[in-house]
Each structure stands twice: as C-alpha cells, then as structure tokens.
Amino acid sequence: MLAMVYRVIKGPTTPDRVVALDALGICLVAIIALVSIMLKSNAFLEVILLIGILAFIGTVAFSKYLEKGVILERDRNS
C-alpha cells in the first residue's frame, strides 16, 4: 500500500498515478471485504460498493481526460 501511495504522489507520469490510484482503490475494497468477513457483518457491503463505483468512475474519467483532454464533450452544433 505504501508503494502505491508513493506512486500516486511521486509518479513519474500521470498515467502511472492513475493506475496506482486504481490499484489503491482495489486494495481498499479488498481490505474492507476481509474486515467484513472477519466480523461476520454485512454492514460494510454498501461501503465496498460505493468505493468500487467511485474508483471505477474516477479511473474512467482520468483515462478519458488523458486520452482526449476533456472529460465531457459538448457538441453544440447537433
């Protein structure tokens, strides 16, 4: 986890930072899932789902921004 945090902060390129941030989100989901299993509780399932959705949307938005330079495209002529 510390290596991923280091890569997010000091990554040589922005895509490296995006990949590290996505991996950090996946690890966070896994840790919360393991804690939920150890505690035999369903209380963390919504948190896992929320973090998973936010990590996915964030990764897609960063990737689209890196590819095209914008996140939302507006075409006013059509």
PDB file of N, CA and C in Angstrom:
ATOM      1  N   MET A   1       0.827  -1.196   0.000  1.00  0.00           N
ATOM      2  CA  MET A   1       0.000   0.000   0.000  1.00  0.00           C
ATOM      3  C   MET A   1       0.869   1.257   0.000  1.00  0.00           C
ATOM      4  N   LEU A   2       1.972   1.214   0.737  1.00  0.00           N
ATOM      5  CA  LEU A   2       2.837   2.391   0.777  1.00  0.00           C
ATOM      6  C   LEU A   2       3.469   2.659  -0.584  1.00  0.00           C
ATOM      7  N   ALA A   3       3.777   1.606  -1.314  1.00  0.00           N
ATOM      8  CA  ALA A   3       4.341   1.790  -2.645  1.00  0.00           C
ATOM      9  C   ALA A   3       3.328   2.456  -3.570  1.00  0.00           C
ATOM     10  N   MET A   4       2.054   2.090  -3.422  1.00  0.00           N
ATOM     11  CA  MET A   4       1.017   2.701  -4.262  1.00  0.00           C
ATOM     12  C   MET A   4       0.818   4.171  -3.898  1.00  0.00           C
ATOM     13  N   VAL A   5       0.839   4.471  -2.608  1.00  0.00           N
ATOM     14  CA  VAL A   5       0.704   5.870  -2.179  1.00  0.00           C
ATOM     15  C   VAL A   5       1.891   6.682  -2.688  1.00  0.00           C
ATOM     16  N   TYR A   6       3.089   6.082  -2.622  1.00  0.00           N
ATOM     17  CA  TYR A   6       4.276   6.759  -3.139  1.00  0.00           C
ATOM     18  C   TYR A   6       4.137   7.022  -4.642  1.00  0.00           C
ATOM     19  N   ARG A   7       3.604   6.015  -5.378  1.00  0.00           N
ATOM     20  CA  ARG A   7       3.445   6.168  -6.823  1.00  0.00           C
ATOM     21  C   ARG A   7       2.391   7.225  -7.147  1.00  0.00           C
ATOM     22  N   VAL A   8       1.350   7.326  -6.339  1.00  0.00           N
ATOM     23  CA  VAL A   8       0.329   8.361  -6.571  1.00  0.00           C
ATOM     24  C   VAL A   8       0.932   9.745  -6.365  1.00  0.00           C
ATOM     25  N   ILE A   9       1.764   9.874  -5.349  1.00  0.00           N
ATOM     26  CA  ILE A   9       2.332  11.193  -5.036  1.00  0.00           C
ATOM     27  C   ILE A   9       3.479  11.543  -5.973  1.00  0.00           C
ATOM     28  N   LYS A  10       4.420  10.631  -6.168  1.00  0.00           N
ATOM     29  CA  LYS A  10       5.645  10.916  -6.908  1.00  0.00           C
ATOM     30  C   LYS A  10       5.694  10.306  -8.303  1.00  0.00           C
ATOM     31  N   GLY A  11       4.604   9.697  -8.769  1.00  0.00           N
ATOM     32  CA  GLY A  11       4.631   9.001 -10.060  1.00  0.00           C
ATOM     33  C   GLY A  11       5.300   9.811 -11.137  1.00  0.00           C
ATOM     34  N   PRO A  12       6.114   9.176 -11.943  1.00  0.00           N
ATOM     35  CA  PRO A  12       6.803   9.974 -12.964  1.00  0.00           C
ATOM     36  C   PRO A  12       5.847  10.530 -14.021  1.00  0.00           C
ATOM     37  N   THR A  13       4.772   9.806 -14.307  1.00  0.00           N
ATOM     38  CA  THR A  13       3.814  10.298 -15.295  1.00  0.00           C
ATOM     39  C   THR A  13       2.411  10.222 -14.713  1.00  0.00           C
ATOM     40  N   THR A  14       1.513  10.944 -15.335  1.00  0.00           N
ATOM     41  CA  THR A  14       0.130  10.942 -14.862  1.00  0.00           C
ATOM     42  C   THR A  14      -0.541   9.581 -15.028  1.00  0.00           C
ATOM     43  N   PRO A  15      -0.329   8.847 -16.139  1.00  0.00           N
ATOM     44  CA  PRO A  15      -0.927   7.506 -16.210  1.00  0.00           C
ATOM     45  C   PRO A  15      -0.453   6.575 -15.093  1.00  0.00           C
ATOM     46  N   ASP A  16       0.807   6.701 -14.669  1.00  0.00           N
ATOM     47  CA  ASP A  16       1.281   5.898 -13.539  1.00  0.00           C
ATOM     48  C   ASP A  16       0.485   6.223 -12.276  1.00  0.00           C
ATOM     49  N   ARG A  17       0.206   7.487 -12.092  1.00  0.00           N
ATOM     50  CA  ARG A  17      -0.572   7.899 -10.921  1.00  0.00           C
ATOM     51  C   ARG A  17      -1.992   7.358 -10.982  1.00  0.00           C
ATOM     52  N   VAL A  18      -2.591   7.370 -12.171  1.00  0.00           N
ATOM     53  CA  VAL A  18      -3.966   6.868 -12.329  1.00  0.00           C
ATOM     54  C   VAL A  18      -4.018   5.371 -12.035  1.00  0.00           C
ATOM     55  N   VAL A  19      -3.066   4.627 -12.554  1.00  0.00           N
ATOM     56  CA  VAL A  19      -3.027   3.179 -12.307  1.00  0.00           C
ATOM     57  C   VAL A  19      -2.810   2.904 -10.820  1.00  0.00           C
ATOM     58  N   ALA A  20      -1.928   3.647 -10.192  1.00  0.00           N
ATOM     59  CA  ALA A  20      -1.678   3.461  -8.762  1.00  0.00           C
ATOM     60  C   ALA A  20      -2.920   3.807  -7.945  1.00  0.00           C
ATOM     61  N   LEU A  21      -3.638   4.836  -8.337  1.00  0.00           N
ATOM     62  CA  LEU A  21      -4.861   5.216  -7.630  1.00  0.00           C
ATOM     63  C   LEU A  21      -5.928   4.141  -7.783  1.00  0.00           C
ATOM     64  N   ASP A  22      -6.030   3.553  -8.968  1.00  0.00           N
ATOM     65  CA  ASP A  22      -6.980   2.467  -9.183  1.00  0.00           C
ATOM     66  C   ASP A  22      -6.602   1.253  -8.347  1.00  0.00           C
ATOM     67  N   ALA A  23      -5.324   0.916  -8.318  1.00  0.00           N
ATOM     68  CA  ALA A  23      -4.872  -0.222  -7.503  1.00  0.00           C
ATOM     69  C   ALA A  23      -5.107   0.034  -6.025  1.00  0.00           C
ATOM     70  N   LEU A  24      -4.932   1.270  -5.605  1.00  0.00           N
ATOM     71  CA  LEU A  24      -5.195   1.627  -4.204  1.00  0.00           C
ATOM     72  C   LEU A  24      -6.664   1.434  -3.859  1.00  0.00           C
ATOM     73  N   GLY A  25      -7.549   1.812  -4.773  1.00  0.00           N
ATOM     74  CA  GLY A  25      -8.980   1.612  -4.547  1.00  0.00           C
ATOM     75  C   GLY A  25      -9.346   0.143  -4.463  1.00  0.00           C
ATOM     76  N   ILE A  26      -8.734  -0.675  -5.317  1.00  0.00           N
ATOM     77  CA  ILE A  26      -8.998  -2.122  -5.291  1.00  0.00           C
ATOM     78  C   ILE A  26      -8.509  -2.727  -3.980  1.00  0.00           C
ATOM     79  N   CYS A  27      -7.337  -2.321  -3.530  1.00  0.00           N
ATOM     80  CA  CYS A  27      -6.818  -2.835  -2.254  1.00  0.00           C
ATOM     81  C   CYS A  27      -7.697  -2.403  -1.090  1.00  0.00           C
ATOM     82  N   LEU A  28      -8.193  -1.184  -1.142  1.00  0.00           N
ATOM     83  CA  LEU A  28      -9.068  -0.695  -0.078  1.00  0.00           C
ATOM     84  C   LEU A  28     -10.357  -1.508  -0.035  1.00  0.00           C
ATOM     85  N   VAL A  29     -10.910  -1.818  -1.197  1.00  0.00           N
ATOM     86  CA  VAL A  29     -12.112  -2.653  -1.253  1.00  0.00           C
ATOM     87  C   VAL A  29     -11.818  -4.038  -0.688  1.00  0.00           C
ATOM     88  N   ALA A  30     -10.677  -4.605  -1.030  1.00  0.00           N
ATOM     89  CA  ALA A  30     -10.314  -5.934  -0.528  1.00  0.00           C
ATOM     90  C   ALA A  30     -10.133  -5.936   0.981  1.00  0.00           C
ATOM     91  N   ILE A  31      -9.495  -4.906   1.507  1.00  0.00           N
ATOM     92  CA  ILE A  31      -9.290  -4.838   2.958  1.00  0.00           C
ATOM     93  C   ILE A  31     -10.624  -4.714   3.689  1.00  0.00           C
ATOM     94  N   ILE A  32     -11.499  -3.878   3.178  1.00  0.00           N
ATOM     95  CA  ILE A  32     -12.815  -3.729   3.815  1.00  0.00           C
ATOM     96  C   ILE A  32     -13.609  -5.023   3.710  1.00  0.00           C
ATOM     97  N   ALA A  33     -13.489  -5.730   2.593  1.00  0.00           N
ATOM     98  CA  ALA A  33     -14.188  -7.012   2.439  1.00  0.00           C
ATOM     99  C   ALA A  33     -13.657  -8.031   3.439  1.00  0.00           C
ATOM    100  N   LEU A  34     -12.351  -8.070   3.632  1.00  0.00           N
ATOM    101  CA  LEU A  34     -11.781  -9.009   4.602  1.00  0.00           C
ATOM    102  C   LEU A  34     -12.216  -8.669   6.026  1.00  0.00           C
ATOM    103  N   VAL A  35     -12.252  -7.397   6.348  1.00  0.00           N
ATOM    104  CA  VAL A  35     -12.728  -6.987   7.682  1.00  0.00           C
ATOM    105  C   VAL A  35     -14.189  -7.372   7.856  1.00  0.00           C
ATOM    106  N   SER A  36     -14.968  -7.212   6.810  1.00  0.00           N
ATOM    107  CA  SER A  36     -16.381  -7.580   6.863  1.00  0.00           C
ATOM    108  C   SER A  36     -16.548  -9.081   7.071  1.00  0.00           C
ATOM    109  N   ILE A  37     -15.718  -9.867   6.427  1.00  0.00           N
ATOM    110  CA  ILE A  37     -15.780 -11.327   6.603  1.00  0.00           C
ATOM    111  C   ILE A  37     -15.345 -11.712   8.014  1.00  0.00           C
ATOM    112  N   MET A  38     -14.280 -11.079   8.499  1.00  0.00           N
ATOM    113  CA  MET A  38     -13.788 -11.410   9.845  1.00  0.00           C
ATOM    114  C   MET A  38     -14.806 -11.046  10.908  1.00  0.00           C
ATOM    115  N   LEU A  39     -15.507  -9.954  10.720  1.00  0.00           N
ATOM    116  CA  LEU A  39     -16.511  -9.525  11.710  1.00  0.00           C
ATOM    117  C   LEU A  39     -17.866 -10.191  11.485  1.00  0.00           C
ATOM    118  N   LYS A  40     -17.986 -10.950  10.388  1.00  0.00           N
ATOM    119  CA  LYS A  40     -19.244 -11.608  10.026  1.00  0.00           C
ATOM    120  C   LYS A  40     -20.395 -10.608  10.019  1.00  0.00           C
ATOM    121  N   SER A  41     -20.152  -9.506   9.313  1.00  0.00           N
ATOM    122  CA  SER A  41     -21.129  -8.422   9.261  1.00  0.00           C
ATOM    123  C   SER A  41     -21.392  -8.028   7.808  1.00  0.00           C
ATOM    124  N   ASN A  42     -22.613  -7.670   7.510  1.00  0.00           N
ATOM    125  CA  ASN A  42     -22.966  -7.170   6.189  1.00  0.00           C
ATOM    126  C   ASN A  42     -22.995  -5.639   6.148  1.00  0.00           C
ATOM    127  N   ALA A  43     -22.588  -5.004   7.227  1.00  0.00           N
ATOM    128  CA  ALA A  43     -22.689  -3.555   7.333  1.00  0.00           C
ATOM    129  C   ALA A  43     -21.747  -2.832   6.380  1.00  0.00           C
ATOM    130  N   PHE A  44     -20.667  -3.494   5.950  1.00  0.00           N
ATOM    131  CA  PHE A  44     -19.677  -2.826   5.117  1.00  0.00           C
ATOM    132  C   PHE A  44     -19.930  -3.022   3.627  1.00  0.00           C
ATOM    133  N   LEU A  45     -20.942  -3.776   3.267  1.00  0.00           N
ATOM    134  CA  LEU A  45     -21.168  -4.070   1.854  1.00  0.00           C
ATOM    135  C   LEU A  45     -21.505  -2.818   1.050  1.00  0.00           C
ATOM    136  N   GLU A  46     -22.267  -1.916   1.633  1.00  0.00           N
ATOM    137  CA  GLU A  46     -22.578  -0.668   0.931  1.00  0.00           C
ATOM    138  C   GLU A  46     -21.335   0.190   0.745  1.00  0.00           C
ATOM    139  N   VAL A  47     -20.461   0.175   1.735  1.00  0.00           N
ATOM    140  CA  VAL A  47     -19.205   0.934   1.644  1.00  0.00           C
ATOM    141  C   VAL A  47     -18.329   0.355   0.536  1.00  0.00           C
ATOM    142  N   ILE A  48     -18.266  -0.974   0.473  1.00  0.00           N
ATOM    143  CA  ILE A  48     -17.481  -1.624  -0.581  1.00  0.00           C
ATOM    144  C   ILE A  48     -18.032  -1.260  -1.950  1.00  0.00           C
ATOM    145  N   LEU A  49     -19.342  -1.315  -2.093  1.00  0.00           N
ATOM    146  CA  LEU A  49     -19.965  -0.983  -3.373  1.00  0.00           C
ATOM    147  C   LEU A  49     -19.702   0.476  -3.750  1.00  0.00           C
ATOM    148  N   LEU A  50     -19.828   1.373  -2.789  1.00  0.00           N
ATOM    149  CA  LEU A  50     -19.605   2.799  -3.048  1.00  0.00           C
ATOM    150  C   LEU A  50     -18.160   3.074  -3.458  1.00  0.00           C
ATOM    151  N   ILE A  51     -17.206   2.503  -2.746  1.00  0.00           N
ATOM    152  CA  ILE A  51     -15.793   2.714  -3.086  1.00  0.00           C
ATOM    153  C   ILE A  51     -15.471   2.113  -4.449  1.00  0.00           C
ATOM    154  N   GLY A  52     -16.043   0.946  -4.743  1.00  0.00           N
ATOM    155  CA  GLY A  52     -15.823   0.329  -6.047  1.00  0.00           C
ATOM    156  C   GLY A  52     -16.352   1.174  -7.187  1.00  0.00           C
ATOM    157  N   ILE A  53     -17.555   1.712  -7.009  1.00  0.00           N
ATOM    158  CA  ILE A  53     -18.140   2.561  -8.057  1.00  0.00           C
ATOM    159  C   ILE A  53     -17.329   3.845  -8.229  1.00  0.00           C
ATOM    160  N   LEU A  54     -16.955   4.481  -7.114  1.00  0.00           N
ATOM    161  CA  LEU A  54     -16.176   5.720  -7.211  1.00  0.00           C
ATOM    162  C   LEU A  54     -14.803   5.481  -7.839  1.00  0.00           C
ATOM    163  N   ALA A  55     -14.168   4.368  -7.510  1.00  0.00           N
ATOM    164  CA  ALA A  55     -12.862   4.054  -8.102  1.00  0.00           C
ATOM    165  C   ALA A  55     -12.999   3.821  -9.597  1.00  0.00           C
ATOM    166  N   PHE A  56     -14.055   3.115 -10.004  1.00  0.00           N
ATOM    167  CA  PHE A  56     -14.254   2.860 -11.427  1.00  0.00           C
ATOM    168  C   PHE A  56     -14.536   4.162 -12.183  1.00  0.00           C
ATOM    169  N   ILE A  57     -15.433   4.978 -11.663  1.00  0.00           N
ATOM    170  CA  ILE A  57     -15.764   6.236 -12.339  1.00  0.00           C
ATOM    171  C   ILE A  57     -14.540   7.155 -12.388  1.00  0.00           C
ATOM    172  N   GLY A  58     -13.784   7.190 -11.323  1.00  0.00           N
ATOM    173  CA  GLY A  58     -12.577   8.016 -11.303  1.00  0.00           C
ATOM    174  C   GLY A  58     -11.554   7.561 -12.323  1.00  0.00           C
ATOM    175  N   THR A  59     -11.360   6.265 -12.429  1.00  0.00           N
ATOM    176  CA  THR A  59     -10.398   5.737 -13.391  1.00  0.00           C
ATOM    177  C   THR A  59     -10.841   6.015 -14.815  1.00  0.00           C
ATOM    178  N   VAL A  60     -12.124   5.831 -15.091  1.00  0.00           N
ATOM    179  CA  VAL A  60     -12.629   6.098 -16.438  1.00  0.00           C
ATOM    180  C   VAL A  60     -12.502   7.583 -16.772  1.00  0.00           C
ATOM    181  N   ALA A  61     -12.835   8.450 -15.818  1.00  0.00           N
ATOM    182  CA  ALA A  61     -12.750   9.892 -16.067  1.00  0.00           C
ATOM    183  C   ALA A  61     -11.303  10.330 -16.298  1.00  0.00           C
ATOM    184  N   PHE A  62     -10.375   9.842 -15.469  1.00  0.00           N
ATOM    185  CA  PHE A  62      -8.964  10.190 -15.663  1.00  0.00           C
ATOM    186  C   PHE A  62      -8.454   9.668 -17.001  1.00  0.00           C
ATOM    187  N   SER A  63      -8.838   8.450 -17.346  1.00  0.00           N
ATOM    188  CA  SER A  63      -8.377   7.868 -18.610  1.00  0.00           C
ATOM    189  C   SER A  63      -8.896   8.658 -19.801  1.00  0.00           C
ATOM    190  N   LYS A  64     -10.164   9.041 -19.741  1.00  0.00           N
ATOM    191  CA  LYS A  64     -10.732   9.817 -20.841  1.00  0.00           C
ATOM    192  C   LYS A  64     -10.078  11.191 -20.926  1.00  0.00           C
ATOM    193  N   TYR A  65      -9.793  11.785 -19.772  1.00  0.00           N
ATOM    194  CA  TYR A  65      -9.127  13.078 -19.763  1.00  0.00           C
ATOM    195  C   TYR A  65      -7.716  12.962 -20.343  1.00  0.00           C
ATOM    196  N   LEU A  66      -7.005  11.895 -20.001  1.00  0.00           N
ATOM    197  CA  LEU A  66      -5.650  11.720 -20.524  1.00  0.00           C
ATOM    198  C   LEU A  66      -5.661  11.462 -22.025  1.00  0.00           C
ATOM    199  N   GLU A  67      -6.687  10.772 -22.503  1.00  0.00           N
ATOM    200  CA  GLU A  67      -6.752  10.449 -23.924  1.00  0.00           C
ATOM    201  C   GLU A  67      -7.174  11.641 -24.766  1.00  0.00           C
ATOM    202  N   LYS A  68      -8.230  12.366 -24.335  1.00  0.00           N
ATOM    203  CA  LYS A  68      -8.799  13.415 -25.172  1.00  0.00           C
ATOM    204  C   LYS A  68      -8.599  14.831 -24.635  1.00  0.00           C
ATOM    205  N   GLY A  69      -8.222  14.964 -23.376  1.00  0.00           N
ATOM    206  CA  GLY A  69      -8.027  16.290 -22.812  1.00  0.00           C
ATOM    207  C   GLY A  69      -9.279  16.880 -22.195  1.00  0.00           C
ATOM    208  N   VAL A  70     -10.408  16.244 -22.364  1.00  0.00           N
ATOM    209  CA  VAL A  70     -11.658  16.675 -21.741  1.00  0.00           C
ATOM    210  C   VAL A  70     -12.367  15.443 -21.186  1.00  0.00           C
ATOM    211  N   ILE A  71     -13.218  15.679 -20.199  1.00  0.00           N
ATOM    212  CA  ILE A  71     -13.982  14.562 -19.638  1.00  0.00           C
ATOM    213  C   ILE A  71     -15.342  14.477 -20.306  1.00  0.00           C
ATOM    214  N   LEU A  72     -16.016  15.611 -20.414  1.00  0.00           N
ATOM    215  CA  LEU A  72     -17.323  15.655 -21.059  1.00  0.00           C
ATOM    216  C   LEU A  72     -17.197  16.441 -22.354  1.00  0.00           C
ATOM    217  N   GLU A  73     -17.651  15.843 -23.440  1.00  0.00           N
ATOM    218  CA  GLU A  73     -17.593  16.510 -24.729  1.00  0.00           C
ATOM    219  C   GLU A  73     -18.944  17.167 -25.002  1.00  0.00           C
ATOM    220  N   ARG A  74     -18.890  18.414 -25.423  1.00  0.00           N
ATOM    221  CA  ARG A  74     -20.118  19.120 -25.787  1.00  0.00           C
ATOM    222  C   ARG A  74     -20.079  19.429 -27.273  1.00  0.00           C
ATOM    223  N   ASP A  75     -21.090  18.986 -27.964  1.00  0.00           N
ATOM    224  CA  ASP A  75     -21.205  19.291 -29.385  1.00  0.00           C
ATOM    225  C   ASP A  75     -22.470  20.120 -29.555  1.00  0.00           C
ATOM    226  N   ARG A  76     -22.302  21.436 -29.654  1.00  0.00           N
ATOM    227  CA  ARG A  76     -23.456  22.327 -29.716  1.00  0.00           C
ATOM    228  C   ARG A  76     -24.051  22.427 -31.112  1.00  0.00           C
ATOM    229  N   ASN A  77     -23.380  21.907 -32.122  1.00  0.00           N
ATOM    230  CA  ASN A  77     -23.871  22.032 -33.490  1.00  0.00           C
ATOM    231  C   ASN A  77     -24.940  21.005 -33.839  1.00  0.00           C
ATOM    232  N   SER A  78     -25.054  19.910 -33.105  1.00  0.00           N
ATOM    233  CA  SER A  78     -26.052  18.889 -33.462  1.00  0.00           C
ATOM    234  C   SER A  78     -27.303  19.017 -32.638  1.00  0.00           C
TER     235      SER A  78
END
